[in-house]
Coordinates of C-alpha atoms in Angstrom, one line a residue:
X1 CA 9.1 137.8 -65.7
X2 CA 11.5 137.0 -68.6
X3 CA 13.4 133.8 -68.9
X4 CA 16.6 135.5 -67.9
X5 CA 18.1 133.0 -65.6
X6 CA 19.1 129.3 -65.5
X7 CA 20.1 128.1 -62.1
X8 CA 19.9 124.4 -62.9
X9 CA 17.1 121.8 -62.5
X10 CA 16.4 118.4 -61.2
X11 CA 14.2 115.5 -62.1
X12 CA 13.9 111.8 -61.8
X13 CA 16.1 109.0 -63.4
X14 CA 16.1 107.8 -66.9
X15 CA 18.0 106.0 -69.7
X16 CA 21.5 106.4 -68.3
X17 CA 23.2 104.1 -70.7
X18 CA 22.1 105.0 -74.3
X19 CA 25.2 107.2 -74.8
X20 CA 26.6 106.5 -78.2
X21 CA 26.4 108.9 -81.1
X22 CA 26.0 107.4 -84.6
X23 CA 29.3 105.8 -85.4
X24 CA 28.8 105.6 -89.1
X25 CA 31.7 108.0 -89.7
X26 CA 34.0 106.3 -87.3
X27 CA 33.1 102.7 -88.1
X28 CA 31.8 102.6 -91.6
X29 CA 35.1 101.0 -92.7
X30 CA 35.6 98.7 -89.8
X31 CA 35.7 95.7 -92.0
X32 CA 38.6 96.9 -94.0
X33 CA 41.2 95.5 -91.7
X34 CA 39.5 92.3 -90.7
X35 CA 39.8 89.0 -92.6
X36 CA 37.8 86.4 -90.7
X37 CA 35.9 84.3 -93.2
X38 CA 33.1 81.8 -93.0
X39 CA 32.3 79.3 -95.8
X40 CA 29.4 80.4 -98.0
X41 CA 28.1 79.7 -101.4
X42 CA 30.4 82.2 -103.2
X43 CA 31.7 85.8 -103.2
X44 CA 28.5 87.7 -103.3
X45 CA 28.3 88.1 -99.5
X46 CA 25.4 87.3 -97.1
X47 CA 22.9 89.6 -95.5
X48 CA 24.0 90.9 -92.2
X49 CA 21.8 92.0 -89.2
X50 CA 20.4 95.1 -90.7
X51 CA 23.2 95.6 -93.2
X52 CA 23.1 95.0 -96.9
X53 CA 24.2 92.0 -98.9
X54 CA 27.9 91.8 -99.8
X55 CA 28.0 95.6 -100.1
X56 CA 30.4 96.3 -97.3
X57 CA 28.1 98.1 -94.9
X58 CA 28.9 98.0 -91.2
X59 CA 25.8 96.1 -90.1
X60 CA 26.2 93.0 -92.3
X61 CA 28.8 90.7 -93.5
X62 CA 31.0 91.5 -96.4
X63 CA 32.8 89.6 -99.1
X64 CA 36.3 88.5 -98.1
X65 CA 39.2 88.3 -100.4
X66 CA 38.9 84.5 -100.7
X67 CA 35.2 84.6 -101.4
X68 CA 34.2 84.1 -97.7
X69 CA 32.5 86.6 -95.5
X70 CA 34.0 89.1 -93.1
X71 CA 32.4 89.8 -89.7
X72 CA 31.4 93.3 -89.1
X73 CA 32.1 95.2 -85.9
X74 CA 28.5 94.8 -84.9
X75 CA 28.7 91.0 -85.3
X76 CA 32.0 90.8 -83.5
X77 CA 30.3 92.6 -80.6
X78 CA 27.6 89.9 -80.6
X79 CA 24.9 91.7 -82.4
X80 CA 21.7 92.5 -80.5
X81 CA 22.1 89.9 -77.9
X82 CA 25.7 90.5 -77.3
X83 CA 25.4 94.2 -76.9
X84 CA 22.5 93.8 -74.5
X85 CA 24.6 91.3 -72.5
X86 CA 27.6 93.7 -72.5
X87 CA 25.4 96.5 -71.1
X88 CA 24.0 94.2 -68.5
X89 CA 27.5 93.2 -67.4
X90 CA 28.8 96.8 -67.2
X91 CA 25.7 97.8 -65.1
X92 CA 25.9 94.9 -62.7
X93 CA 29.6 94.6 -62.2
X94 CA 30.8 98.2 -62.5
X95 CA 27.9 100.8 -62.2
X96 CA 25.7 99.3 -59.5
X97 CA 28.7 98.5 -57.4
X98 CA 30.1 102.0 -57.5
X99 CA 29.0 104.1 -54.5
X100 CA 28.3 107.2 -56.6
X101 CA 27.2 105.9 -60.0
X102 CA 24.6 103.5 -58.6
X103 CA 22.7 106.4 -57.1
X104 CA 21.8 107.7 -60.5
X105 CA 19.7 104.5 -61.1
X106 CA 17.3 105.3 -58.3
X107 CA 14.3 104.8 -60.6
X108 CA 15.5 101.4 -61.8
X109 CA 15.9 100.0 -58.2
X110 CA 12.6 101.5 -57.0
X111 CA 9.6 99.2 -56.4
X112 CA 7.6 99.9 -58.4
X113 CA 9.6 101.9 -61.0
X114 CA 8.0 105.3 -61.3
X115 CA 5.7 105.7 -64.4
X116 CA 7.5 106.8 -67.5
X117 CA 10.9 105.4 -66.6
X118 CA 12.6 102.3 -68.0
X119 CA 13.6 99.2 -66.2
X120 CA 17.2 98.0 -66.4
X121 CA 16.1 95.5 -69.1
X122 CA 14.6 98.2 -71.2
X123 CA 17.8 100.3 -70.8
X124 CA 19.9 97.3 -72.0
X125 CA 17.7 96.8 -75.1
X126 CA 17.7 100.6 -75.9
X127 CA 21.5 100.8 -75.6
X128 CA 22.0 97.8 -77.7
X129 CA 19.6 99.1 -80.3
X130 CA 21.3 102.5 -80.3
X131 CA 24.7 101.1 -80.9
X132 CA 23.3 98.8 -83.6
X133 CA 21.6 101.7 -85.4
X134 CA 24.9 103.7 -85.1
X135 CA 26.6 100.7 -86.8
X136 CA 23.9 100.7 -89.5
X137 CA 22.6 97.3 -88.3
X138 CA 19.5 98.3 -86.3
X139 CA 16.8 101.0 -86.0
X140 CA 16.6 103.6 -83.3
X141 CA 14.4 104.3 -81.4
X142 CA 12.4 101.5 -83.0
X143 CA 9.4 99.8 -81.4
X144 CA 8.6 100.2 -77.8
X145 CA 10.6 97.9 -75.5
X146 CA 8.4 95.5 -73.5
X147 CA 9.1 94.5 -69.9
X148 CA 6.0 93.2 -68.0
X149 CA 7.9 93.5 -64.8
X150 CA 7.9 97.3 -65.2
X151 CA 4.3 97.5 -64.2
X152 CA 3.9 101.3 -64.6
X153 CA 5.7 101.4 -68.0
X154 CA 5.6 97.9 -69.5
X155 CA 6.2 99.4 -73.0
X156 CA 9.0 102.0 -73.0
X157 CA 10.1 104.0 -76.1
X158 CA 13.8 104.6 -76.3
X159 CA 14.7 108.3 -76.0
X160 CA 17.4 110.7 -77.2
X161 CA 20.4 111.4 -75.0
X162 CA 19.0 114.8 -73.9
X163 CA 15.6 113.5 -73.1
X164 CA 17.0 110.5 -71.3
X165 CA 19.3 112.4 -69.0
X166 CA 18.1 116.0 -68.7
X167 CA 14.8 116.4 -70.4
X168 CA 11.5 117.3 -68.5
X169 CA 11.0 114.5 -65.9
X170 CA 14.4 113.0 -66.4
X171 CA 16.9 115.5 -65.0
X172 CA 19.7 113.4 -63.5
X173 CA 22.0 116.3 -62.8
X174 CA 25.0 114.4 -64.0
X175 CA 28.4 116.1 -63.5
X176 CA 31.6 115.9 -65.6
X177 CA 33.5 113.5 -63.4
X178 CA 30.6 111.2 -63.0
X179 CA 30.2 111.1 -66.8
X180 CA 33.9 110.3 -67.1
X181 CA 33.7 107.5 -64.6
X182 CA 30.8 105.9 -66.4
X183 CA 32.5 106.1 -69.7
X184 CA 35.6 104.7 -68.0
X185 CA 33.6 101.7 -66.8
X186 CA 32.5 100.9 -70.4
X187 CA 36.1 101.4 -71.7
X188 CA 37.4 99.0 -69.0
X189 CA 35.0 96.4 -70.2
X190 CA 35.9 96.9 -73.9
X191 CA 39.7 96.9 -73.4
X192 CA 40.1 93.1 -73.0
X193 CA 38.5 92.8 -76.5
X194 CA 41.2 94.8 -78.2
X195 CA 43.5 92.7 -80.4
X196 CA 46.2 93.7 -82.9
X197 CA 44.0 92.2 -85.6
X198 CA 40.3 91.6 -84.8
X199 CA 39.3 88.4 -86.7
X200 CA 36.9 86.7 -84.4
X201 CA 33.7 87.3 -82.4
X202 CA 34.5 89.2 -79.2
X203 CA 37.5 91.1 -80.8
X204 CA 37.9 94.7 -81.8
X205 CA 40.9 96.6 -83.1
X206 CA 42.6 99.5 -81.3
X207 CA 41.2 101.9 -83.9
X208 CA 37.7 100.6 -83.3
X209 CA 38.1 101.0 -79.6
X210 CA 39.4 104.6 -80.0
X211 CA 36.4 105.4 -82.3
X212 CA 33.9 104.0 -79.7
X213 CA 35.7 105.9 -76.9
X214 CA 35.6 109.2 -78.9
X215 CA 31.9 108.6 -79.7
X216 CA 31.0 108.0 -76.0
X217 CA 32.9 111.1 -74.9
X218 CA 31.2 113.1 -77.7
X219 CA 27.9 112.7 -75.7
X220 CA 29.1 114.6 -72.7
X221 CA 27.3 117.8 -73.5
X222 CA 24.0 116.0 -74.1
X223 CA 24.3 114.0 -70.9
X224 CA 25.8 116.3 -68.3
X225 CA 24.1 119.3 -66.7
X226 CA 25.8 122.7 -66.3
X227 CA 26.3 123.5 -62.6
X228 CA 25.8 119.9 -61.5
X229 CA 28.2 118.5 -58.9
X230 CA 31.1 117.1 -60.9
X231 CA 31.4 114.0 -58.8
X232 CA 29.7 112.3 -55.9
X233 CA 26.2 110.7 -55.5
X234 CA 23.1 112.0 -57.2
X235 CA 21.9 115.3 -55.9
X236 CA 18.5 116.5 -57.1
X237 CA 18.5 119.7 -59.0
X238 CA 17.1 122.9 -57.7
X239 CA 13.8 122.4 -59.6
X240 CA 13.3 119.0 -57.9
X241 CA 14.3 120.3 -54.5
X242 CA 11.7 122.9 -54.9
X243 CA 9.1 120.2 -55.5
X244 CA 8.9 120.3 -59.3
X245 CA 5.7 121.4 -60.9
X246 CA 3.4 120.6 -58.0
X247 CA 5.9 122.1 -55.4
X248 CA 6.3 125.4 -57.3
X249 CA 2.6 125.8 -57.7
X250 CA 2.1 125.1 -54.0
X251 CA 4.8 127.6 -53.2
X252 CA 3.2 130.3 -55.3
X253 CA -0.2 129.6 -53.7
X254 CA 1.3 129.9 -50.3
X255 CA 2.8 133.3 -51.1
X256 CA -0.5 134.6 -52.5
X257 CA -2.7 133.2 -49.8
X258 CA -0.4 134.0 -46.8
X259 CA 0.9 137.4 -47.9
X260 CA -0.5 138.9 -51.1
X261 CA -4.2 138.8 -50.5
X262 CA -3.8 139.8 -46.9
X263 CA -1.6 142.8 -47.8
X264 CA -3.7 146.0 -47.9
X265 CA -1.9 147.3 -50.9
X266 CA -0.8 144.3 -52.9
X267 CA -4.2 142.6 -52.9
X268 CA -5.7 145.6 -54.8
X269 CA -3.7 144.6 -57.9
X270 CA -5.6 141.3 -58.0
X271 CA -9.0 143.0 -58.6
X272 CA -9.7 140.9 -61.7
X273 CA -9.2 137.7 -59.7
X274 CA -11.6 138.5 -56.9
X275 CA -14.3 139.8 -59.2
X276 CA -17.4 137.6 -59.8
X277 CA -17.2 136.5 -62.5
X278 CA -13.6 137.2 -63.5
X279 CA -13.6 139.4 -66.6
X280 CA -13.2 137.6 -69.9
X281 CA -9.5 137.2 -70.9
X282 CA -8.1 137.3 -67.3
X283 CA -6.8 134.3 -65.3
X284 CA -8.0 133.0 -62.0
X285 CA -5.6 132.7 -59.1
X286 CA -5.2 129.1 -59.9
X287 CA -4.2 129.8 -63.4
X288 CA -1.7 132.4 -62.2
X289 CA -0.2 129.9 -59.9
X290 CA 0.2 127.3 -62.6
X291 CA 1.7 129.9 -65.0
X292 CA 4.2 131.2 -62.4
X293 CA 5.3 127.7 -61.5
X294 CA 5.7 126.9 -65.2
X295 CA 7.6 130.1 -65.8
X296 CA 10.1 129.3 -63.0
X297 CA 10.3 125.7 -64.2
X298 CA 11.2 126.8 -67.7
X299 CA 13.8 129.2 -66.4
X300 CA 15.3 126.2 -64.6
X301 CA 15.3 124.3 -67.8
X302 CA 12.7 121.9 -66.5
X303 CA 9.4 123.0 -68.0
X304 CA 8.0 124.7 -71.1
X305 CA 6.6 128.3 -71.1
X306 CA 4.0 129.3 -72.0
X307 CA 3.0 125.7 -72.7
X308 CA -0.5 124.4 -73.0
X309 CA -3.5 126.5 -72.0
X310 CA -4.2 126.2 -68.2
X311 CA -7.7 125.0 -67.4
X312 CA -9.9 126.2 -64.6
X313 CA -13.6 125.5 -65.0
X314 CA -14.5 128.0 -62.2
X315 CA -13.2 130.8 -64.4
X316 CA -16.4 130.7 -66.4
X317 CA -15.4 133.5 -68.9
X318 CA -11.9 132.1 -69.5
X319 CA -11.8 128.4 -68.5
X320 CA -8.8 127.9 -70.7
X321 CA -6.1 130.5 -70.2
X322 CA -2.8 130.8 -72.1
X323 CA 0.1 132.1 -70.0
X324 CA 1.4 135.4 -71.1
X325 CA 4.7 137.3 -71.1
X326 CA 5.5 139.6 -68.1
X327 CA 4.9 142.7 -70.2
X328 CA 1.5 141.4 -71.5
X329 CA 0.5 140.3 -68.0
X330 CA 1.3 143.6 -66.2
X331 CA 1.4 146.6 -68.6
X332 CA 0.2 145.8 -72.1
X333 CA -2.1 148.7 -73.0
X334 CA -3.7 146.6 -75.8
X335 CA -4.8 143.9 -73.3
X336 CA -7.9 145.4 -71.5
X337 CA -7.4 145.3 -67.8
X338 CA -3.7 144.4 -68.0
X339 CA -2.3 147.9 -67.4
X340 CA -1.7 147.4 -63.7
X341 CA 0.4 150.5 -63.2
X342 CA 2.8 148.8 -60.8
X343 CA 5.4 151.0 -59.2
X344 CA 8.9 150.0 -57.9
X345 CA 7.8 149.9 -54.2
X346 CA 4.9 147.5 -55.0
X347 CA 7.3 145.3 -57.0
X348 CA 9.9 145.2 -54.3
X349 CA 7.4 144.2 -51.6
X350 CA 6.0 141.4 -53.8
X351 CA 9.6 140.1 -54.3
X352 CA 10.3 140.5 -50.6
X353 CA 7.4 138.1 -49.7
X354 CA 8.8 135.5 -52.1
X355 CA 12.3 135.9 -50.6
X356 CA 10.8 135.7 -47.1
X357 CA 9.3 132.2 -47.9
X358 CA 12.5 131.0 -49.6
X359 CA 14.9 132.0 -46.8
X360 CA 14.0 129.1 -44.4
X361 CA 15.0 126.7 -47.1
X362 CA 18.6 127.9 -47.2
X363 CA 21.2 125.3 -46.0
X364 CA 25.0 125.2 -46.2
X365 CA 24.7 122.2 -48.5
X366 CA 21.4 121.5 -50.2
X367 CA 21.0 117.9 -51.1
X368 CA 17.4 117.1 -50.1
X369 CA 13.9 118.2 -51.0
X370 CA 13.1 121.6 -49.6
X371 CA 16.7 122.8 -49.5
X372 CA 18.5 125.4 -51.5
X373 CA 22.0 126.9 -51.1
X374 CA 22.7 130.6 -50.5
X375 CA 24.1 130.8 -54.0
X376 CA 20.9 129.4 -55.5
X377 CA 18.8 131.8 -53.3
X378 CA 20.9 134.8 -54.5
X379 CA 20.6 133.7 -58.2
X380 CA 16.8 133.4 -57.8
X381 CA 16.6 136.7 -56.1
X382 CA 18.6 138.4 -58.9
X383 CA 16.5 136.7 -61.5
X384 CA 13.3 137.9 -60.0
X385 CA 14.6 141.4 -59.5
X386 CA 15.7 141.3 -63.2
X387 CA 12.0 141.3 -64.2
X388 CA 11.4 144.7 -62.8
X389 CA 11.5 146.6 -66.0
X390 CA 8.9 144.3 -67.6
X391 CA 6.5 144.4 -64.7
X392 CA 6.7 148.0 -63.5
X393 CA 5.3 151.0 -65.4
X394 CA 7.3 154.2 -65.9
X395 CA 5.6 157.1 -64.1
X396 CA 3.9 154.8 -61.5
X397 CA 4.5 155.9 -57.9
X398 CA 7.8 154.7 -56.6
X399 CA 6.3 154.3 -53.2
X400 CA 4.1 151.4 -52.1
X401 CA 0.4 152.1 -52.8
X402 CA -2.8 150.4 -53.8
X403 CA -3.9 150.1 -57.4
X404 CA -3.7 152.3 -59.5
X405 CA -0.7 153.4 -57.5

């Protein structure tokens, strides 16, 4: 089957706060309208937190008109410690108290936190570091962030916005309104810092506030998921509701074991898989199940296809099999034993068995594992039927029949 559809996918929580894009363009001149000075030895400037000496970069201090030093935006936001504290305050006072937003932090409140996911502390450090790097005062992603309390992932490497919110294993299914509410919580916490002239620690100008707000909103595409509920609590994506990798493989196994190999006609097309040994170059049933699950996962933007070779030690001639395209799997004349000569009737019956096992999962509103909506069912059915040209062979019998049909 080709990757011709994208219904949406789900996964488990992640770095929901590292939102800022590099702000060098927006903030590289943030010191131009500030005049706070501190006594120093002269007009050469001092080295800032990650900035350069007296050169006017955003991360450090710059020479003031009277030979003092001017605080950068990064410094006025408190540097590393201040930014981490800001994030902590936003999370504790606005996000985790919001009935909807708090549900997206299910991994962080789990005990223990699932492997591969950051703790709240690690999120705070990553966010602060990300902003610091954007202000040319820190490095991102930098070294792994340590939190011994996160027993499954005591050392977490900060991730990109896409990987943190909708990459494999981290699909938070964030909708537009929820994103806006989260950015609004940050803005509400920044607004009290806005002053006509920002000259002290804890102060920012209106222009700096606007630049930060624009940068946050610029992350919307990387953070939100097309088709996700715009507002409301976290709802697992279709991929997660289907059980993810393990669930899809189990579903395929169920279809094969309960329908295909017991069907007098369909089972004949699996002659390679029931042979002893399986002919070289051909997958075992287990390898087919993994490949099919991976294919659907990739179509749902939750997995990679063909991905790594699939291992099965019992397939002695091909213990490591690389998943193939639908054409190569079913009717590539150059691949010996892959010309299955499948007709339309055979294809329709196979799809019918899949649909039969999916139908009991249909619910008016699908919010839990093992549930799909009618719309999602229809999209999956259309996508499966869309593979017909790549699977069937012109000239093969249109009626259902055993191999070679």
